[in-house]
Amino acid sequence: MTHALVIGCGYSGARVAAAHLARGDDVTAVTRSSPEIQGVRHLQLDIDATRIPALPQVDRVYYTVPPPASGVNDPRLARVLAALPPPRIFAYFSTTGVYGHCGGALVDETASLKPGTDRARRRVDAERQVNEWCAQRNVALAILRIAGIYGPRRLPLDRLRAGEPVPDPADTGPGNRIHVDDLANAAVAIADSDGRGTWNVSDGNPMSVADFNDVVADAAVLPRARRVPLDSPEISPGLRSFLRESRQIDNRKLLSLTDFTLRYADPSQGIRESLTIRPVTDEEDGR
């Protein structure tokens, strides 16, 4: 039986845990507060503490915790690695943001890293840390560079209801996404296959923020958002900075996995099912 340790059992981590539970695996989750996942063994820890206690020996680790909100490195990951016995495989949840601005070009896993923000630099530092730690301990490492995550409770419904505008697609270029269930299933399939290396995790269907919002609005029977220039004062500085980077994520390596198939290659299907699975009234942050 596989024993999986999910560090950061939030939006996507909880679904990784559920995927393992569904096939009878043993799952331990490290969280700041205890999530309501029946069948999971919980370790309630604050990984921002100066030192954390030793973590259990397991077959595989999924690390989904984002770096802190400031700086250019990831001390959270360093503390966890210091407390972690080497597993067989370590799956690190990174982001496609490490590629930086690519002018809308198609980007595969061999592309150079060009982080353009401190947010992305923190992720590059985390990838470096976990690469070194795994290499020193002969641990298989899978780095998942993940596109924007959407799904139940992570759709822009509140913004649509509030009448907030979206940037004009002419100013933003394509965006890349993955449904949370496809992300979880991809992570498990990669770990099952001993998939060491780097993996782009995306649905392969780039769509601008405005177009994605239109599909959500139509599916939820809400008015479509107004489109304004990216430099409009109605667009927050954080969103503006994020959308100035443009790239298309190549997911062919992910699709080559024998035991994995995207359920939601078409975002419109993923959006519709996200609305019907459960009531969607707000958004969640974190992976």
PDB file of C-alpha atoms in Angstrom:
ATOM      1  CA  MET A   1       0.000   0.000   0.000  1.00  0.00           C
ATOM      2  CA  THR A   2       1.252   3.462  -0.888  1.00  0.00           C
ATOM      3  CA  HIS A   3       1.692   5.931   1.972  1.00  0.00           C
ATOM      4  CA  ALA A   4       1.385   9.505   0.687  1.00  0.00           C
ATOM      5  CA  LEU A   5       2.292  12.618   2.645  1.00  0.00           C
ATOM      6  CA  VAL A   6       0.471  15.727   1.390  1.00  0.00           C
ATOM      7  CA  ILE A   7       2.110  18.875   2.737  1.00  0.00           C
ATOM      8  CA  GLY A   8      -0.409  21.667   2.451  1.00  0.00           C
ATOM      9  CA  CYS A   9      -3.753  19.922   2.098  1.00  0.00           C
ATOM     10  CA  GLY A  10      -5.601  22.914   0.631  1.00  0.00           C
ATOM     11  CA  TYR A  11      -7.509  23.335  -2.599  1.00  0.00           C
ATOM     12  CA  SER A  12      -5.459  20.980  -4.772  1.00  0.00           C
ATOM     13  CA  GLY A  13      -3.753  19.029  -2.001  1.00  0.00           C
ATOM     14  CA  ALA A  14      -7.098  17.847  -0.653  1.00  0.00           C
ATOM     15  CA  ARG A  15      -7.928  16.405  -4.051  1.00  0.00           C
ATOM     16  CA  VAL A  16      -4.595  14.615  -4.240  1.00  0.00           C
ATOM     17  CA  ALA A  17      -5.399  13.107  -0.833  1.00  0.00           C
ATOM     18  CA  ALA A  18      -8.881  12.101  -2.014  1.00  0.00           C
ATOM     19  CA  ALA A  19      -7.458  10.426  -5.128  1.00  0.00           C
ATOM     20  CA  HIS A  20      -5.209   8.258  -2.945  1.00  0.00           C
ATOM     21  CA  LEU A  21      -7.976   7.469  -0.470  1.00  0.00           C
ATOM     22  CA  ALA A  22     -10.230   6.357  -3.322  1.00  0.00           C
ATOM     23  CA  ARG A  23      -7.846   3.550  -4.161  1.00  0.00           C
ATOM     24  CA  GLY A  24      -7.220   2.515  -0.561  1.00  0.00           C
ATOM     25  CA  ASP A  25      -3.870   4.194   0.074  1.00  0.00           C
ATOM     26  CA  ASP A  26      -2.686   5.545   3.394  1.00  0.00           C
ATOM     27  CA  VAL A  27      -2.617   9.360   3.492  1.00  0.00           C
ATOM     28  CA  THR A  28      -1.110  11.794   5.982  1.00  0.00           C
ATOM     29  CA  ALA A  29      -1.768  15.506   5.581  1.00  0.00           C
ATOM     30  CA  VAL A  30       0.283  18.348   7.062  1.00  0.00           C
ATOM     31  CA  THR A  31      -1.891  21.429   7.545  1.00  0.00           C
ATOM     32  CA  ARG A  32      -1.997  24.579   9.634  1.00  0.00           C
ATOM     33  CA  SER A  33      -5.566  23.674  10.639  1.00  0.00           C
ATOM     34  CA  SER A  34      -7.266  20.300  10.425  1.00  0.00           C
ATOM     35  CA  PRO A  35      -9.182  19.856   7.139  1.00  0.00           C
ATOM     36  CA  GLU A  36     -12.362  17.813   7.082  1.00  0.00           C
ATOM     37  CA  ILE A  37     -11.199  14.851   5.026  1.00  0.00           C
ATOM     38  CA  GLN A  38     -12.422  11.568   6.417  1.00  0.00           C
ATOM     39  CA  GLY A  39      -9.803   8.827   6.354  1.00  0.00           C
ATOM     40  CA  VAL A  40      -6.776  11.137   6.329  1.00  0.00           C
ATOM     41  CA  ARG A  41      -4.298  11.154   9.199  1.00  0.00           C
ATOM     42  CA  HIS A  42      -3.738  14.820  10.090  1.00  0.00           C
ATOM     43  CA  LEU A  43      -0.597  16.499  11.356  1.00  0.00           C
ATOM     44  CA  GLN A  44      -1.411  20.028  12.444  1.00  0.00           C
ATOM     45  CA  LEU A  45       1.833  22.012  12.099  1.00  0.00           C
ATOM     46  CA  ASP A  46       2.891  25.593  11.532  1.00  0.00           C
ATOM     47  CA  ILE A  47       5.661  25.365   8.957  1.00  0.00           C
ATOM     48  CA  ASP A  48       6.429  29.044   9.539  1.00  0.00           C
ATOM     49  CA  ALA A  49       7.683  28.094  12.997  1.00  0.00           C
ATOM     50  CA  THR A  50      11.421  28.335  13.604  1.00  0.00           C
ATOM     51  CA  ARG A  51      11.728  24.562  13.700  1.00  0.00           C
ATOM     52  CA  ILE A  52       9.228  21.831  12.958  1.00  0.00           C
ATOM     53  CA  PRO A  53       9.278  18.275  14.349  1.00  0.00           C
ATOM     54  CA  ALA A  54      10.348  15.256  12.337  1.00  0.00           C
ATOM     55  CA  LEU A  55       7.844  14.220   9.689  1.00  0.00           C
ATOM     56  CA  PRO A  56       6.854  10.592   9.036  1.00  0.00           C
ATOM     57  CA  GLN A  57       8.682   8.275   6.674  1.00  0.00           C
ATOM     58  CA  VAL A  58       6.500   7.760   3.589  1.00  0.00           C
ATOM     59  CA  ASP A  59       6.644   6.392   0.053  1.00  0.00           C
ATOM     60  CA  ARG A  60       5.837   9.680  -1.659  1.00  0.00           C
ATOM     61  CA  VAL A  61       5.496  13.360  -0.812  1.00  0.00           C
ATOM     62  CA  TYR A  62       3.358  16.012  -2.494  1.00  0.00           C
ATOM     63  CA  TYR A  63       4.434  19.517  -1.514  1.00  0.00           C
ATOM     64  CA  THR A  64       1.755  22.097  -2.395  1.00  0.00           C
ATOM     65  CA  VAL A  65       2.570  24.996  -0.039  1.00  0.00           C
ATOM     66  CA  PRO A  66       3.373  28.316  -1.765  1.00  0.00           C
ATOM     67  CA  PRO A  67       6.409  30.339  -0.666  1.00  0.00           C
ATOM     68  CA  PRO A  68       5.912  33.345   1.630  1.00  0.00           C
ATOM     69  CA  ALA A  69       4.468  36.517   0.135  1.00  0.00           C
ATOM     70  CA  SER A  70       7.750  38.442   0.166  1.00  0.00           C
ATOM     71  CA  GLY A  71      11.441  37.951  -0.473  1.00  0.00           C
ATOM     72  CA  VAL A  72      13.161  35.965  -3.206  1.00  0.00           C
ATOM     73  CA  ASN A  73      13.578  32.587  -1.497  1.00  0.00           C
ATOM     74  CA  ASP A  74      11.425  29.984   0.246  1.00  0.00           C
ATOM     75  CA  PRO A  75      12.343  29.406   3.914  1.00  0.00           C
ATOM     76  CA  ARG A  76       9.155  27.374   4.437  1.00  0.00           C
ATOM     77  CA  LEU A  77      10.382  24.664   2.093  1.00  0.00           C
ATOM     78  CA  ALA A  78      13.821  24.700   3.725  1.00  0.00           C
ATOM     79  CA  ARG A  79      12.277  24.015   7.142  1.00  0.00           C
ATOM     80  CA  VAL A  80      10.176  21.154   5.805  1.00  0.00           C
ATOM     81  CA  LEU A  81      13.093  19.532   3.996  1.00  0.00           C
ATOM     82  CA  ALA A  82      15.143  19.664   7.205  1.00  0.00           C
ATOM     83  CA  ALA A  83      12.430  17.647   8.987  1.00  0.00           C
ATOM     84  CA  LEU A  84      11.613  15.181   6.190  1.00  0.00           C
ATOM     85  CA  PRO A  85      12.974  11.619   5.888  1.00  0.00           C
ATOM     86  CA  PRO A  86      13.747  10.866   2.215  1.00  0.00           C
ATOM     87  CA  PRO A  87      10.741   9.374   0.368  1.00  0.00           C
ATOM     88  CA  ARG A  88      10.900   7.376  -2.856  1.00  0.00           C
ATOM     89  CA  ILE A  89       9.529  10.295  -4.875  1.00  0.00           C
ATOM     90  CA  PHE A  90       8.922  13.965  -4.126  1.00  0.00           C
ATOM     91  CA  ALA A  91       6.362  15.894  -6.199  1.00  0.00           C
ATOM     92  CA  TYR A  92       6.816  19.654  -5.915  1.00  0.00           C
ATOM     93  CA  PHE A  93       3.944  21.918  -6.999  1.00  0.00           C
ATOM     94  CA  SER A  94       5.603  24.846  -8.780  1.00  0.00           C
ATOM     95  CA  THR A  95       4.171  27.310 -11.310  1.00  0.00           C
ATOM     96  CA  THR A  96       4.507  28.161 -14.987  1.00  0.00           C
ATOM     97  CA  GLY A  97       5.384  31.667 -13.785  1.00  0.00           C
ATOM     98  CA  VAL A  98       9.042  30.578 -13.583  1.00  0.00           C
ATOM     99  CA  TYR A  99       9.214  30.866 -17.392  1.00  0.00           C
ATOM    100  CA  GLY A 100       8.544  34.603 -17.232  1.00  0.00           C
ATOM    101  CA  HIS A 101       7.462  36.636 -20.246  1.00  0.00           C
ATOM    102  CA  CYS A 102       7.794  34.640 -23.478  1.00  0.00           C
ATOM    103  CA  GLY A 103       5.918  36.893 -25.886  1.00  0.00           C
ATOM    104  CA  GLY A 104       3.094  34.402 -26.317  1.00  0.00           C
ATOM    105  CA  ALA A 105       5.453  31.644 -27.525  1.00  0.00           C
ATOM    106  CA  LEU A 106       4.833  27.945 -26.898  1.00  0.00           C
ATOM    107  CA  VAL A 107       6.901  26.845 -23.895  1.00  0.00           C
ATOM    108  CA  ASP A 108       7.928  23.285 -23.060  1.00  0.00           C
ATOM    109  CA  GLU A 109       9.830  21.919 -20.069  1.00  0.00           C
ATOM    110  CA  THR A 110      13.241  22.575 -21.645  1.00  0.00           C
ATOM    111  CA  ALA A 111      12.717  26.343 -21.780  1.00  0.00           C
ATOM    112  CA  SER A 112      15.059  28.530 -19.762  1.00  0.00           C
ATOM    113  CA  LEU A 113      13.748  30.146 -16.597  1.00  0.00           C
ATOM    114  CA  LYS A 114      13.266  33.911 -16.796  1.00  0.00           C
ATOM    115  CA  PRO A 115      11.400  34.933 -13.632  1.00  0.00           C
ATOM    116  CA  GLY A 116      10.260  38.510 -13.965  1.00  0.00           C
ATOM    117  CA  THR A 117       8.792  39.005 -10.489  1.00  0.00           C
ATOM    118  CA  ASP A 118       9.813  38.211  -6.918  1.00  0.00           C
ATOM    119  CA  ARG A 119       6.845  35.839  -6.801  1.00  0.00           C
ATOM    120  CA  ALA A 120       8.407  33.785  -9.598  1.00  0.00           C
ATOM    121  CA  ARG A 121      11.929  34.143  -8.159  1.00  0.00           C
ATOM    122  CA  ARG A 122      10.723  32.531  -4.938  1.00  0.00           C
ATOM    123  CA  ARG A 123       9.510  29.559  -6.972  1.00  0.00           C
ATOM    124  CA  VAL A 124      12.820  29.280  -8.817  1.00  0.00           C
ATOM    125  CA  ASP A 125      14.595  29.239  -5.445  1.00  0.00           C
ATOM    126  CA  ALA A 126      12.230  26.513  -4.227  1.00  0.00           C
ATOM    127  CA  GLU A 127      12.909  24.399  -7.315  1.00  0.00           C
ATOM    128  CA  ARG A 128      16.652  24.805  -6.696  1.00  0.00           C
ATOM    129  CA  GLN A 129      16.308  23.766  -3.045  1.00  0.00           C
ATOM    130  CA  VAL A 130      14.294  20.657  -3.729  1.00  0.00           C
ATOM    131  CA  ASN A 131      16.527  19.676  -6.667  1.00  0.00           C
ATOM    132  CA  GLU A 132      19.610  19.788  -4.444  1.00  0.00           C
ATOM    133  CA  TRP A 133      17.906  17.994  -1.531  1.00  0.00           C
ATOM    134  CA  CYS A 134      16.606  15.158  -3.704  1.00  0.00           C
ATOM    135  CA  ALA A 135      19.892  14.750  -5.599  1.00  0.00           C
ATOM    136  CA  GLN A 136      21.839  14.427  -2.347  1.00  0.00           C
ATOM    137  CA  ARG A 137      19.477  11.709  -1.082  1.00  0.00           C
ATOM    138  CA  ASN A 138      18.793   9.797  -4.309  1.00  0.00           C
ATOM    139  CA  VAL A 139      15.112  10.775  -4.210  1.00  0.00           C
ATOM    140  CA  ALA A 140      13.173  10.887  -7.473  1.00  0.00           C
ATOM    141  CA  LEU A 141      11.935  14.439  -8.022  1.00  0.00           C
ATOM    142  CA  ALA A 142       8.958  15.518 -10.103  1.00  0.00           C
ATOM    143  CA  ILE A 143       8.538  19.272 -10.500  1.00  0.00           C
ATOM    144  CA  LEU A 144       5.045  20.178 -11.626  1.00  0.00           C
ATOM    145  CA  ARG A 145       4.930  23.606 -13.289  1.00  0.00           C
ATOM    146  CA  ILE A 146       1.257  24.327 -12.916  1.00  0.00           C
ATOM    147  CA  ALA A 147      -0.919  26.730 -14.876  1.00  0.00           C
ATOM    148  CA  GLY A 148      -3.726  28.741 -13.250  1.00  0.00           C
ATOM    149  CA  ILE A 149      -5.953  26.430 -11.214  1.00  0.00           C
ATOM    150  CA  TYR A 150      -9.741  26.635 -11.463  1.00  0.00           C
ATOM    151  CA  GLY A 151     -12.653  24.465 -10.383  1.00  0.00           C
ATOM    152  CA  PRO A 152     -15.457  24.428  -7.802  1.00  0.00           C
ATOM    153  CA  ARG A 153     -15.221  27.470  -5.521  1.00  0.00           C
ATOM    154  CA  ARG A 154     -12.460  28.937  -7.683  1.00  0.00           C
ATOM    155  CA  LEU A 155     -14.264  30.818 -10.402  1.00  0.00           C
ATOM    156  CA  PRO A 156     -14.604  34.620 -10.770  1.00  0.00           C
ATOM    157  CA  LEU A 157     -18.285  34.667  -9.801  1.00  0.00           C
ATOM    158  CA  ASP A 158     -18.011  37.357  -7.142  1.00  0.00           C
ATOM    159  CA  ARG A 159     -16.196  39.674  -9.523  1.00  0.00           C
ATOM    160  CA  LEU A 160     -18.781  39.079 -12.212  1.00  0.00           C
ATOM    161  CA  ARG A 161     -21.631  39.768  -9.807  1.00  0.00           C
ATOM    162  CA  ALA A 162     -19.914  42.965  -8.694  1.00  0.00           C
ATOM    163  CA  GLY A 163     -19.577  44.159 -12.284  1.00  0.00           C
ATOM    164  CA  GLU A 164     -15.774  44.348 -12.136  1.00  0.00           C
ATOM    165  CA  PRO A 165     -14.085  44.768 -15.533  1.00  0.00           C
ATOM    166  CA  VAL A 166     -11.507  42.512 -17.181  1.00  0.00           C
ATOM    167  CA  PRO A 167      -8.517  43.499 -19.312  1.00  0.00           C
ATOM    168  CA  ASP A 168      -8.983  43.587 -23.068  1.00  0.00           C
ATOM    169  CA  PRO A 169      -7.488  40.416 -24.648  1.00  0.00           C
ATOM    170  CA  ALA A 170      -5.493  42.571 -27.054  1.00  0.00           C
ATOM    171  CA  ASP A 171      -3.455  43.754 -24.056  1.00  0.00           C
ATOM    172  CA  THR A 172      -2.908  40.452 -22.262  1.00  0.00           C
ATOM    173  CA  GLY A 173      -2.227  37.555 -24.604  1.00  0.00           C
ATOM    174  CA  PRO A 174      -3.148  33.941 -23.798  1.00  0.00           C
ATOM    175  CA  GLY A 175      -3.634  32.495 -20.325  1.00  0.00           C
ATOM    176  CA  ASN A 176      -3.090  28.883 -19.267  1.00  0.00           C
ATOM    177  CA  ARG A 177      -5.197  26.861 -16.846  1.00  0.00           C
ATOM    178  CA  ILE A 178      -5.845  23.427 -15.384  1.00  0.00           C
ATOM    179  CA  HIS A 179      -8.935  22.081 -13.654  1.00  0.00           C
ATOM    180  CA  VAL A 180      -8.134  21.124 -10.068  1.00  0.00           C
ATOM    181  CA  ASP A 181      -9.242  17.511 -10.575  1.00  0.00           C
ATOM    182  CA  ASP A 182      -7.029  17.135 -13.639  1.00  0.00           C
ATOM    183  CA  LEU A 183      -4.150  18.578 -11.603  1.00  0.00           C
ATOM    184  CA  ALA A 184      -4.660  16.080  -8.784  1.00  0.00           C
ATOM    185  CA  ASN A 185      -4.956  13.133 -11.159  1.00  0.00           C
ATOM    186  CA  ALA A 186      -1.875  14.290 -13.066  1.00  0.00           C
ATOM    187  CA  ALA A 187       0.159  14.546  -9.858  1.00  0.00           C
ATOM    188  CA  VAL A 188      -0.777  11.018  -8.803  1.00  0.00           C
ATOM    189  CA  ALA A 189      -0.140   9.596 -12.289  1.00  0.00           C
ATOM    190  CA  ILE A 190       3.283  11.261 -12.437  1.00  0.00           C
ATOM    191  CA  ALA A 191       4.228   9.849  -9.028  1.00  0.00           C
ATOM    192  CA  ASP A 192       2.905   6.406  -9.996  1.00  0.00           C
ATOM    193  CA  SER A 193       5.099   6.387 -13.084  1.00  0.00           C
ATOM    194  CA  ASP A 194       8.224   7.438 -11.164  1.00  0.00           C
ATOM    195  CA  GLY A 195       8.015  10.517 -13.320  1.00  0.00           C
ATOM    196  CA  ARG A 196      11.192  12.287 -12.289  1.00  0.00           C
ATOM    197  CA  GLY A 197      11.906  15.507 -14.132  1.00  0.00           C
ATOM    198  CA  THR A 198       9.844  18.574 -14.942  1.00  0.00           C
ATOM    199  CA  TRP A 199       6.222  18.487 -16.073  1.00  0.00           C
ATOM    200  CA  ASN A 200       4.055  21.264 -17.468  1.00  0.00           C
ATOM    201  CA  VAL A 201       0.551  20.808 -16.075  1.00  0.00           C
ATOM    202  CA  SER A 202      -1.964  22.636 -18.257  1.00  0.00           C
ATOM    203  CA  ASP A 203      -5.080  21.783 -20.235  1.00  0.00           C
ATOM    204  CA  GLY A 204      -3.322  22.901 -23.428  1.00  0.00           C
ATOM    205  CA  ASN A 205      -6.129  25.309 -24.268  1.00  0.00           C
ATOM    206  CA  PRO A 206      -4.835  28.870 -23.732  1.00  0.00           C
ATOM    207  CA  MET A 207      -7.568  31.438 -23.237  1.00  0.00           C
ATOM    208  CA  SER A 208      -7.419  35.103 -22.255  1.00  0.00           C
ATOM    209  CA  VAL A 209      -8.780  36.250 -18.901  1.00  0.00           C
ATOM    210  CA  ALA A 210     -11.604  38.075 -20.668  1.00  0.00           C
ATOM    211  CA  ASP A 211     -12.614  35.039 -22.723  1.00  0.00           C
ATOM    212  CA  PHE A 212     -12.458  32.757 -19.687  1.00  0.00           C
ATOM    213  CA  ASN A 213     -14.636  35.199 -17.740  1.00  0.00           C
ATOM    214  CA  ASP A 214     -17.142  35.257 -20.611  1.00  0.00           C
ATOM    215  CA  VAL A 215     -17.455  31.458 -20.536  1.00  0.00           C
ATOM    216  CA  VAL A 216     -17.990  31.557 -16.760  1.00  0.00           C
ATOM    217  CA  ALA A 217     -20.575  34.345 -17.068  1.00  0.00           C
ATOM    218  CA  ASP A 218     -22.528  32.499 -19.752  1.00  0.00           C
ATOM    219  CA  ALA A 219     -22.469  29.220 -17.822  1.00  0.00           C
ATOM    220  CA  ALA A 220     -23.590  30.934 -14.600  1.00  0.00           C
ATOM    221  CA  VAL A 221     -26.156  33.114 -16.412  1.00  0.00           C
ATOM    222  CA  LEU A 222     -24.467  36.325 -15.329  1.00  0.00           C
ATOM    223  CA  PRO A 223     -23.714  39.489 -17.322  1.00  0.00           C
ATOM    224  CA  ARG A 224     -20.394  39.410 -19.109  1.00  0.00           C
ATOM    225  CA  ALA A 225     -17.673  41.637 -17.664  1.00  0.00           C
ATOM    226  CA  ARG A 226     -16.773  44.929 -19.293  1.00  0.00           C
ATOM    227  CA  ARG A 227     -13.445  44.965 -21.138  1.00  0.00           C
ATOM    228  CA  VAL A 228     -11.050  47.791 -20.385  1.00  0.00           C
ATOM    229  CA  PRO A 229      -7.395  48.491 -21.283  1.00  0.00           C
ATOM    230  CA  LEU A 230      -4.840  46.692 -19.135  1.00  0.00           C
ATOM    231  CA  ASP A 231      -3.503  50.060 -17.961  1.00  0.00           C
ATOM    232  CA  SER A 232      -6.936  51.168 -16.740  1.00  0.00           C
ATOM    233  CA  PRO A 233      -6.990  52.225 -13.072  1.00  0.00           C
ATOM    234  CA  GLU A 234      -9.861  49.733 -12.683  1.00  0.00           C
ATOM    235  CA  ILE A 235      -7.334  46.876 -13.048  1.00  0.00           C
ATOM    236  CA  SER A 236      -5.382  46.167  -9.869  1.00  0.00           C
ATOM    237  CA  PRO A 237      -1.583  46.572 -10.002  1.00  0.00           C
ATOM    238  CA  GLY A 238      -1.096  42.940  -8.987  1.00  0.00           C
ATOM    239  CA  LEU A 239      -3.301  41.607 -11.778  1.00  0.00           C
ATOM    240  CA  ARG A 240      -1.719  44.029 -14.238  1.00  0.00           C
ATOM    241  CA  SER A 241       1.771  42.766 -13.359  1.00  0.00           C
ATOM    242  CA  PHE A 242       0.673  39.146 -13.676  1.00  0.00           C
ATOM    243  CA  LEU A 243      -0.985  39.673 -17.063  1.00  0.00           C
ATOM    244  CA  ARG A 244       1.939  41.490 -18.630  1.00  0.00           C
ATOM    245  CA  GLU A 245       3.619  38.106 -18.970  1.00  0.00           C
ATOM    246  CA  SER A 246       2.480  36.030 -21.928  1.00  0.00           C
ATOM    247  CA  ARG A 247       3.185  32.419 -22.877  1.00  0.00           C
ATOM    248  CA  GLN A 248       1.462  29.264 -24.080  1.00  0.00           C
ATOM    249  CA  ILE A 249       2.212  26.118 -22.103  1.00  0.00           C
ATOM    250  CA  ASP A 250       3.083  22.971 -24.027  1.00  0.00           C
ATOM    251  CA  ASN A 251       1.502  19.968 -22.263  1.00  0.00           C
ATOM    252  CA  ARG A 252       2.538  17.204 -24.653  1.00  0.00           C
ATOM    253  CA  LYS A 253       4.813  15.553 -22.095  1.00  0.00           C
ATOM    254  CA  LEU A 254       1.912  15.323 -19.635  1.00  0.00           C
ATOM    255  CA  LEU A 255      -0.350  13.825 -22.305  1.00  0.00           C
ATOM    256  CA  SER A 256       2.286  11.166 -23.025  1.00  0.00           C
ATOM    257  CA  LEU A 257       1.630   9.531 -19.650  1.00  0.00           C
ATOM    258  CA  THR A 258       0.107   6.117 -20.238  1.00  0.00           C
ATOM    259  CA  ASP A 259      -2.315   6.200 -17.298  1.00  0.00           C
ATOM    260  CA  PHE A 260      -3.476   9.815 -17.550  1.00  0.00           C
ATOM    261  CA  THR A 261      -6.167  11.518 -19.610  1.00  0.00           C
ATOM    262  CA  LEU A 262      -7.383  15.087 -19.240  1.00  0.00           C
ATOM    263  CA  ARG A 263     -11.048  15.218 -18.271  1.00  0.00           C
ATOM    264  CA  TYR A 264     -11.303  18.926 -18.964  1.00  0.00           C
ATOM    265  CA  ALA A 265      -9.177  19.771 -21.989  1.00  0.00           C
ATOM    266  CA  ASP A 266     -12.047  22.117 -22.887  1.00  0.00           C
ATOM    267  CA  PRO A 267     -12.346  24.727 -20.101  1.00  0.00           C
ATOM    268  CA  SER A 268     -16.020  25.309 -20.889  1.00  0.00           C
ATOM    269  CA  GLN A 269     -16.796  21.751 -19.764  1.00  0.00           C
ATOM    270  CA  GLY A 270     -14.731  22.152 -16.617  1.00  0.00           C
ATOM    271  CA  ILE A 271     -16.508  25.421 -15.826  1.00  0.00           C
ATOM    272  CA  ARG A 272     -19.967  23.905 -16.291  1.00  0.00           C
ATOM    273  CA  GLU A 273     -19.190  20.939 -14.074  1.00  0.00           C
ATOM    274  CA  SER A 274     -17.588  23.200 -11.469  1.00  0.00           C
ATOM    275  CA  LEU A 275     -20.867  25.082 -11.227  1.00  0.00           C
ATOM    276  CA  THR A 276     -22.981  21.949 -10.866  1.00  0.00           C
ATOM    277  CA  ILE A 277     -20.806  19.911  -8.500  1.00  0.00           C
ATOM    278  CA  ARG A 278     -21.673  22.208  -5.596  1.00  0.00           C
ATOM    279  CA  PRO A 279     -22.853  25.794  -5.089  1.00  0.00           C
ATOM    280  CA  VAL A 280     -20.086  28.202  -6.001  1.00  0.00           C
ATOM    281  CA  THR A 281     -20.268  31.443  -4.044  1.00  0.00           C
ATOM    282  CA  ASP A 282     -16.689  32.547  -3.543  1.00  0.00           C
ATOM    283  CA  GLU A 283     -13.098  31.893  -4.467  1.00  0.00           C
ATOM    284  CA  GLU A 284     -10.302  30.128  -2.618  1.00  0.00           C
ATOM    285  CA  ASP A 285      -6.663  31.072  -2.477  1.00  0.00           C
ATOM    286  CA  GLY A 286      -3.666  28.801  -2.258  1.00  0.00           C
ATOM    287  CA  ARG A 287      -2.873  25.506  -3.926  1.00  0.00           C
TER     288      ARG A 287
END
